[in-house]
C-alpha cells in the first residue's frame, strides 16, 4: 500500500504542477462555457420559454427566469461530466511521457510489481478527476446560488459525489486502455484532440440528443459519455425543472427531459439513475480488465 501511495502521489504532483496540462484538460469546459454564453444559451432558453408559452395564464417573467436557471444548471451538469474525460486523458500524458523517455523502464526495474505501478497511474487519474470535478461542482453551485438557484440538499450532494466517483472511474479505465495503444506523445496528443472534439457532441453538450436524428442518437447511446451527462443533469435539474414546468401537464416535462438528454430512453423505456450508475460502473470494470489483459500481453512481448 505504501508503494501504491508513493507512485500515485508522484503522478498527482506531476499533473498539478504542469499548469499547461491542467489548462488544456479544462479547455473543453471553457469552450462549452463560451458557446453557451455567446451562442447556444439564449437559443435553449427561448425554446424552453416557447414551450411554456403554449399554456395560457402563465407568468412570462417567472417563466423566463426559471428557464434561464434551468439551462444554466443543465449546462453546469454537462461540464462536470466532460471534465472527467479530459482530466483523466491529461493525467495519462505523464505515463506516455514516462514510456517515451524511458523512465517507465527504469521504474519497472524497481522492486515494485507492474500491477502496483499500473494501479498508481490509474488511481492518480481517478483521484485527479474526482478532485477537479468536485471543485467544478462547488464553483458552479456557488455561481448558481448567486443567480438564484437554491443550494443542493445534503442528500443531493451525496448523490453527486457518487456520480462523480463512478464517472471518473469509467474514464480512468477508458483512458488507460487508450494509453496502452498510444506509442508516442504525438499519437496521444492526437487522441486527446479527437476526444476533446467529440466529447461535447457525444455527451449532448452542444446539441441535445433529442434534436438529432434517431441514428445519431443511437450512436451516442452506445458510448458512456451521454449516460454520464444524463446522470448529472437528472440530479442537478430535478427541482428547478419541476419549478419551471409547474402547472404544465406531466407529459410535457417528461418529453422535455427526453429531448434535452436529462433522461434517456432505451428500447422505448426510460432508464433510471440507478441503472445508469450501475451501467457505467460495469463499463469501467470491463475497461480495466481489458487494460490489464493488454498489460500482461505487453509483459510477455517484452521478454
Tab-separated table of C-alpha atoms in Angstrom:
chain	number	residue	atom	x	y	z
A	1	UNK	CA	0.000	0.000	0.000
A	2	UNK	CA	2.876	2.364	0.806
A	3	UNK	CA	4.338	1.797	-2.668
A	4	UNK	CA	0.977	2.445	-4.312
A	5	UNK	CA	0.502	5.680	-2.372
A	6	UNK	CA	4.009	6.843	-3.279
A	7	UNK	CA	3.525	6.223	-7.013
A	8	UNK	CA	0.046	7.737	-7.000
A	9	UNK	CA	1.303	10.799	-5.137
A	10	UNK	CA	4.177	11.243	-7.576
A	11	UNK	CA	1.792	11.133	-10.543
A	12	UNK	CA	-0.668	13.573	-8.955
A	13	UNK	CA	2.085	16.059	-8.115
A	14	UNK	CA	3.434	15.857	-11.663
A	15	UNK	CA	-0.007	16.562	-13.125
A	16	UNK	CA	-0.952	19.505	-10.901
A	17	UNK	CA	2.500	21.074	-11.235
A	18	UNK	CA	2.124	21.167	-15.013
A	19	UNK	CA	-0.087	24.222	-15.465
A	20	UNK	CA	-0.286	23.659	-19.203
A	21	UNK	CA	-1.648	20.128	-18.715
A	22	UNK	CA	-4.226	21.361	-16.200
A	23	UNK	CA	-5.301	24.202	-18.502
A	24	UNK	CA	-5.720	22.024	-21.575
A	25	UNK	CA	-7.583	19.377	-19.587
A	26	UNK	CA	-10.143	22.101	-18.794
A	27	UNK	CA	-10.200	23.536	-22.308
A	28	UNK	CA	-13.358	21.643	-23.323
A	29	UNK	CA	-15.114	23.113	-20.284
A	30	UNK	CA	-14.073	26.627	-21.278
A	31	UNK	CA	-15.288	26.046	-24.846
A	32	UNK	CA	-18.692	24.913	-23.556
A	33	UNK	CA	-18.987	27.998	-21.351
A	34	UNK	CA	-18.126	30.329	-24.236
A	35	UNK	CA	-20.570	28.598	-26.583
A	36	UNK	CA	-23.378	28.856	-24.060
A	37	UNK	CA	-22.659	32.484	-23.180
A	38	UNK	CA	-22.345	33.798	-26.732
A	39	UNK	CA	-24.296	31.392	-28.941
A	40	UNK	CA	-26.372	28.451	-27.703
A	41	UNK	CA	-27.575	29.519	-24.254
A	42	UNK	CA	-30.134	32.096	-25.425
A	43	UNK	CA	-31.495	29.695	-28.044
A	44	UNK	CA	-32.150	26.949	-25.481
A	45	UNK	CA	-33.729	29.438	-23.093
A	46	UNK	CA	-36.031	30.760	-25.839
A	47	UNK	CA	-37.047	27.221	-26.799
A	48	UNK	CA	-37.966	26.470	-23.178
A	49	UNK	CA	-39.933	29.715	-22.827
A	50	UNK	CA	-41.770	28.984	-26.087
A	51	UNK	CA	-42.874	25.591	-24.748
A	52	UNK	CA	-44.180	27.179	-21.551
A	53	UNK	CA	-45.847	29.965	-23.530
A	54	UNK	CA	-48.127	27.469	-25.231
A	55	UNK	CA	-50.106	27.231	-21.993
A	56	UNK	CA	-52.320	30.245	-21.146
A	57	UNK	CA	-52.325	32.122	-17.864
A	58	UNK	CA	-48.626	31.778	-17.114
A	59	UNK	CA	-46.293	34.426	-15.665
A	60	UNK	CA	-43.977	35.260	-18.566
A	61	UNK	CA	-41.346	36.921	-16.344
A	62	UNK	CA	-41.223	33.956	-13.958
A	63	UNK	CA	-41.013	31.518	-16.876
A	64	UNK	CA	-38.110	33.478	-18.363
A	65	UNK	CA	-36.216	33.492	-15.065
A	66	UNK	CA	-36.835	29.803	-14.382
A	67	UNK	CA	-35.854	28.857	-17.928
A	68	UNK	CA	-32.573	30.756	-17.554
A	69	UNK	CA	-31.792	28.952	-14.291
A	70	UNK	CA	-32.767	25.576	-15.729
A	71	UNK	CA	-30.480	25.937	-18.761
A	72	UNK	CA	-27.705	27.261	-16.522
A	73	UNK	CA	-27.772	24.148	-14.306
A	74	UNK	CA	-28.257	21.924	-17.377
A	75	UNK	CA	-25.002	23.327	-18.785
A	76	UNK	CA	-23.152	23.014	-15.484
A	77	UNK	CA	-24.111	19.342	-15.247
A	78	UNK	CA	-22.670	18.695	-18.696
A	79	UNK	CA	-19.447	20.495	-17.804
A	80	UNK	CA	-18.888	18.348	-14.705
A	81	UNK	CA	-19.481	15.211	-16.748
A	82	UNK	CA	-16.991	16.006	-19.527
A	83	UNK	CA	-14.287	17.151	-17.105
A	84	UNK	CA	-13.815	13.518	-16.120
A	85	UNK	CA	-12.930	12.704	-19.733
A	86	UNK	CA	-10.416	15.476	-20.332
A	87	UNK	CA	-8.737	15.380	-16.904
A	88	UNK	CA	-8.026	11.630	-16.996
A	89	UNK	CA	-6.677	11.999	-20.540
A	90	UNK	CA	-4.281	14.715	-19.360
A	91	UNK	CA	-3.075	12.685	-16.372
A	92	UNK	CA	-2.165	9.729	-18.587
A	93	UNK	CA	0.035	12.046	-20.629
A	94	UNK	CA	2.541	11.514	-17.824
A	95	UNK	CA	2.519	7.754	-18.412
A	96	UNK	CA	3.067	8.270	-22.134
A	97	UNK	CA	5.936	10.648	-21.414
A	98	UNK	CA	7.481	8.182	-18.958
A	99	UNK	CA	7.261	5.449	-21.580
A	100	UNK	CA	8.755	7.546	-24.390
A	101	UNK	CA	11.627	8.937	-22.300
A	102	UNK	CA	12.465	5.532	-20.849
A	103	UNK	CA	11.517	6.464	-17.272
A	104	UNK	CA	8.885	3.742	-17.220
A	105	UNK	CA	11.503	1.067	-17.900
A	106	UNK	CA	13.565	2.473	-15.027
A	107	UNK	CA	10.530	2.323	-12.761
A	108	UNK	CA	9.961	-1.300	-13.799
A	109	UNK	CA	13.450	-2.171	-12.553
A	110	UNK	CA	12.483	-1.068	-9.042
A	111	UNK	CA	11.320	-3.746	-6.585
A	112	UNK	CA	7.700	-2.897	-7.335
A	113	UNK	CA	5.293	-5.057	-9.327
A	114	UNK	CA	3.886	-3.833	-12.623
A	115	UNK	CA	0.435	-4.143	-11.112
A	116	UNK	CA	1.268	-1.566	-8.416
A	117	UNK	CA	2.818	0.780	-10.991
A	118	UNK	CA	-0.231	0.479	-13.232
A	119	UNK	CA	-2.578	0.983	-10.269
A	120	UNK	CA	-0.623	4.129	-9.394
A	121	UNK	CA	-1.322	5.683	-12.800
A	122	UNK	CA	-4.991	4.647	-12.741
A	123	UNK	CA	-5.504	5.847	-9.153
A	124	UNK	CA	-3.863	9.189	-9.957
A	125	UNK	CA	-6.149	9.677	-12.977
A	126	UNK	CA	-9.222	8.792	-10.905
A	127	UNK	CA	-8.291	10.988	-7.923
A	128	UNK	CA	-7.371	13.968	-10.114
A	129	UNK	CA	-10.678	13.657	-11.947
A	130	UNK	CA	-12.669	13.426	-8.709
A	131	UNK	CA	-10.863	16.473	-7.286
A	132	UNK	CA	-11.319	18.635	-10.387
A	133	UNK	CA	-14.966	17.606	-10.840
A	134	UNK	CA	-15.696	18.279	-7.161
A	135	UNK	CA	-14.105	21.727	-7.400
A	136	UNK	CA	-16.111	22.375	-10.571
A	137	UNK	CA	-19.300	21.346	-8.734
A	138	UNK	CA	-18.539	23.764	-5.883
A	139	UNK	CA	-17.800	26.654	-8.241
A	140	UNK	CA	-20.840	26.087	-10.449
A	141	UNK	CA	-23.177	25.598	-7.484
A	142	UNK	CA	-21.883	28.789	-5.872
A	143	UNK	CA	-22.453	30.691	-9.116
A	144	UNK	CA	-25.911	29.154	-9.417
A	145	UNK	CA	-26.793	30.305	-5.909
A	146	UNK	CA	-25.727	33.836	-6.811
A	147	UNK	CA	-28.032	33.679	-9.856
A	148	UNK	CA	-30.974	32.465	-7.762
A	149	UNK	CA	-30.743	28.676	-7.592
A	150	UNK	CA	-31.354	27.062	-4.212
A	151	UNK	CA	-28.372	25.201	-2.765
A	152	UNK	CA	-28.477	21.442	-3.253
A	153	UNK	CA	-29.512	19.375	-0.261
A	154	UNK	CA	-27.104	17.145	1.669
A	155	UNK	CA	-28.661	14.079	0.037
A	156	UNK	CA	-28.218	15.591	-3.425
A	157	UNK	CA	-24.569	16.335	-2.662
A	158	UNK	CA	-24.029	12.715	-1.650
A	159	UNK	CA	-25.650	11.595	-4.900
A	160	UNK	CA	-23.463	13.932	-6.938
A	161	UNK	CA	-20.286	12.730	-5.221
A	162	UNK	CA	-21.268	9.157	-6.044
A	163	UNK	CA	-21.853	10.153	-9.678
A	164	UNK	CA	-18.507	11.949	-9.828
A	165	UNK	CA	-16.754	8.890	-8.409
A	166	UNK	CA	-18.212	6.413	-10.890
A	167	UNK	CA	-17.960	8.764	-13.880
A	168	UNK	CA	-14.288	9.392	-13.114
A	169	UNK	CA	-13.729	5.652	-12.640
A	170	UNK	CA	-15.077	4.903	-16.109
A	171	UNK	CA	-12.725	7.321	-17.823
A	172	UNK	CA	-9.753	6.333	-15.681
A	173	UNK	CA	-10.266	2.854	-17.174
A	174	UNK	CA	-11.123	4.022	-20.680
A	175	UNK	CA	-8.185	6.413	-20.994
A	176	UNK	CA	-5.801	3.813	-19.603
A	177	UNK	CA	-6.923	1.448	-22.345
A	178	UNK	CA	-6.255	4.110	-24.989
A	179	UNK	CA	-2.935	4.989	-23.377
A	180	UNK	CA	-1.851	1.366	-23.746
A	181	UNK	CA	-2.396	1.710	-27.501
A	182	UNK	CA	-0.566	5.034	-27.914
A	183	UNK	CA	3.154	4.579	-28.519
A	184	UNK	CA	4.240	8.219	-28.864
A	185	UNK	CA	3.358	11.588	-27.333
A	186	UNK	CA	2.226	12.774	-30.771
A	187	UNK	CA	-0.223	9.885	-31.059
A	188	UNK	CA	-1.554	10.578	-27.568
A	189	UNK	CA	-1.963	14.284	-28.279
A	190	UNK	CA	-3.834	13.355	-31.460
A	191	UNK	CA	-6.130	11.071	-29.473
A	192	UNK	CA	-6.678	13.874	-26.984
A	193	UNK	CA	-7.623	16.299	-29.755
A	194	UNK	CA	-10.169	13.882	-31.190
A	195	UNK	CA	-11.621	13.101	-27.777
A	196	UNK	CA	-11.801	16.775	-26.796
A	197	UNK	CA	-13.694	17.489	-30.010
A	198	UNK	CA	-16.098	14.565	-29.805
A	199	UNK	CA	-16.908	14.535	-26.107
A	200	UNK	CA	-19.123	17.612	-26.308
A	201	UNK	CA	-21.190	16.100	-29.114
A	202	UNK	CA	-21.355	12.550	-27.740
A	203	UNK	CA	-22.453	13.887	-24.369
A	204	UNK	CA	-25.196	16.042	-25.855
A	205	UNK	CA	-23.447	19.155	-24.516
A	206	UNK	CA	-23.555	21.284	-27.651
A	207	UNK	CA	-26.736	19.872	-29.181
A	208	UNK	CA	-29.349	17.977	-27.127
A	209	UNK	CA	-29.765	14.338	-28.123
A	210	UNK	CA	-33.459	14.858	-28.845
A	211	UNK	CA	-32.631	17.453	-31.506
A	212	UNK	CA	-30.558	14.968	-33.505
A	213	UNK	CA	-31.607	12.150	-35.801
A	214	UNK	CA	-32.526	8.781	-34.346
A	215	UNK	CA	-29.434	7.196	-35.898
A	216	UNK	CA	-27.054	9.687	-34.310
A	217	UNK	CA	-28.916	9.365	-31.015
A	218	UNK	CA	-28.433	5.601	-31.128
A	219	UNK	CA	-24.702	6.049	-31.748
A	220	UNK	CA	-24.480	8.414	-28.765
A	221	UNK	CA	-26.210	5.845	-26.566
A	222	UNK	CA	-23.501	3.334	-27.464
A	223	UNK	CA	-20.927	5.486	-25.632
A	224	UNK	CA	-20.668	6.106	-21.870
A	225	UNK	CA	-20.472	9.901	-22.300
A	226	UNK	CA	-24.189	10.527	-22.763
A	227	UNK	CA	-25.051	8.455	-19.691
A	228	UNK	CA	-22.671	10.490	-17.545
A	229	UNK	CA	-24.194	13.801	-18.612
A	230	UNK	CA	-27.694	12.370	-18.217
A	231	UNK	CA	-26.973	11.310	-14.626
A	232	UNK	CA	-25.701	14.716	-13.570
A	233	UNK	CA	-28.494	16.545	-15.368
A	234	UNK	CA	-31.142	14.304	-13.848
A	235	UNK	CA	-29.995	15.038	-10.292
A	236	UNK	CA	-28.975	18.681	-10.654
A	237	UNK	CA	-32.004	19.910	-12.643
A	238	UNK	CA	-34.681	17.939	-10.773
A	239	UNK	CA	-36.013	20.741	-8.564
A	240	UNK	CA	-35.600	23.638	-10.988
A	241	UNK	CA	-37.197	21.626	-13.819
A	242	UNK	CA	-40.219	20.850	-11.669
A	243	UNK	CA	-40.483	24.514	-10.643
A	244	UNK	CA	-40.154	25.680	-14.257
A	245	UNK	CA	-42.860	23.321	-15.534
A	246	UNK	CA	-45.183	23.782	-12.544
A	247	UNK	CA	-48.779	23.806	-13.760
A	248	UNK	CA	-47.853	22.152	-17.060
A	249	UNK	CA	-49.025	18.591	-17.870
A	250	UNK	CA	-46.536	15.987	-16.645
A	251	UNK	CA	-46.198	14.579	-20.164
A	252	UNK	CA	-44.704	17.890	-21.344
A	253	UNK	CA	-41.949	17.789	-18.710
A	254	UNK	CA	-41.285	14.125	-19.473
A	255	UNK	CA	-40.881	14.879	-23.178
A	256	UNK	CA	-38.695	17.914	-22.435
A	257	UNK	CA	-36.376	15.782	-20.308
A	258	UNK	CA	-36.030	13.230	-23.100
A	259	UNK	CA	-35.320	15.915	-25.725
A	260	UNK	CA	-32.679	17.637	-23.604
A	261	UNK	CA	-30.999	14.392	-22.526
A	262	UNK	CA	-31.897	14.762	-18.852
A	263	UNK	CA	-33.484	11.336	-19.161
A	264	UNK	CA	-32.664	8.676	-21.750
A	265	UNK	CA	-34.834	6.091	-23.431
A	266	UNK	CA	-33.622	2.638	-24.493
A	267	UNK	CA	-35.990	0.308	-26.313
A	268	UNK	CA	-38.842	2.747	-25.613
A	269	UNK	CA	-38.219	2.601	-21.864
A	270	UNK	CA	-36.867	5.458	-19.754
A	271	UNK	CA	-33.863	4.213	-17.799
A	272	UNK	CA	-33.414	5.254	-14.194
A	273	UNK	CA	-30.499	6.852	-12.381
A	274	UNK	CA	-29.502	3.628	-10.630
A	275	UNK	CA	-29.414	1.766	-13.952
A	276	UNK	CA	-27.164	4.416	-15.491
A	277	UNK	CA	-24.853	4.338	-12.466
A	278	UNK	CA	-24.571	0.539	-12.483
A	279	UNK	CA	-24.095	0.509	-16.260
A	280	UNK	CA	-21.207	2.967	-16.059
A	281	UNK	CA	-19.622	1.095	-13.150
A	282	UNK	CA	-19.792	-2.186	-15.082
A	283	UNK	CA	-18.336	-0.429	-18.128
A	284	UNK	CA	-15.420	0.824	-16.017
A	285	UNK	CA	-14.740	-2.682	-14.690
A	286	UNK	CA	-14.720	-4.141	-18.214
A	287	UNK	CA	-12.354	-1.429	-19.468
A	288	UNK	CA	-9.945	-2.038	-16.598
A	289	UNK	CA	-9.964	-5.789	-17.201
A	290	UNK	CA	-9.187	-5.264	-20.885
A	291	UNK	CA	-6.398	-2.828	-19.983
A	292	UNK	CA	-4.870	-5.303	-17.501
A	293	UNK	CA	-5.009	-8.059	-20.099
A	294	UNK	CA	-3.170	-5.788	-22.532
A	295	UNK	CA	-0.565	-5.120	-19.827
A	296	UNK	CA	0.009	-8.848	-19.348
A	297	UNK	CA	0.302	-9.343	-23.107
A	298	UNK	CA	2.795	-6.494	-23.259
A	299	UNK	CA	4.807	-8.105	-20.472
A	300	UNK	CA	5.107	-11.305	-22.483
A	301	UNK	CA	6.183	-9.483	-25.642
A	302	UNK	CA	8.830	-7.583	-23.689
A	303	UNK	CA	10.588	-10.786	-22.702
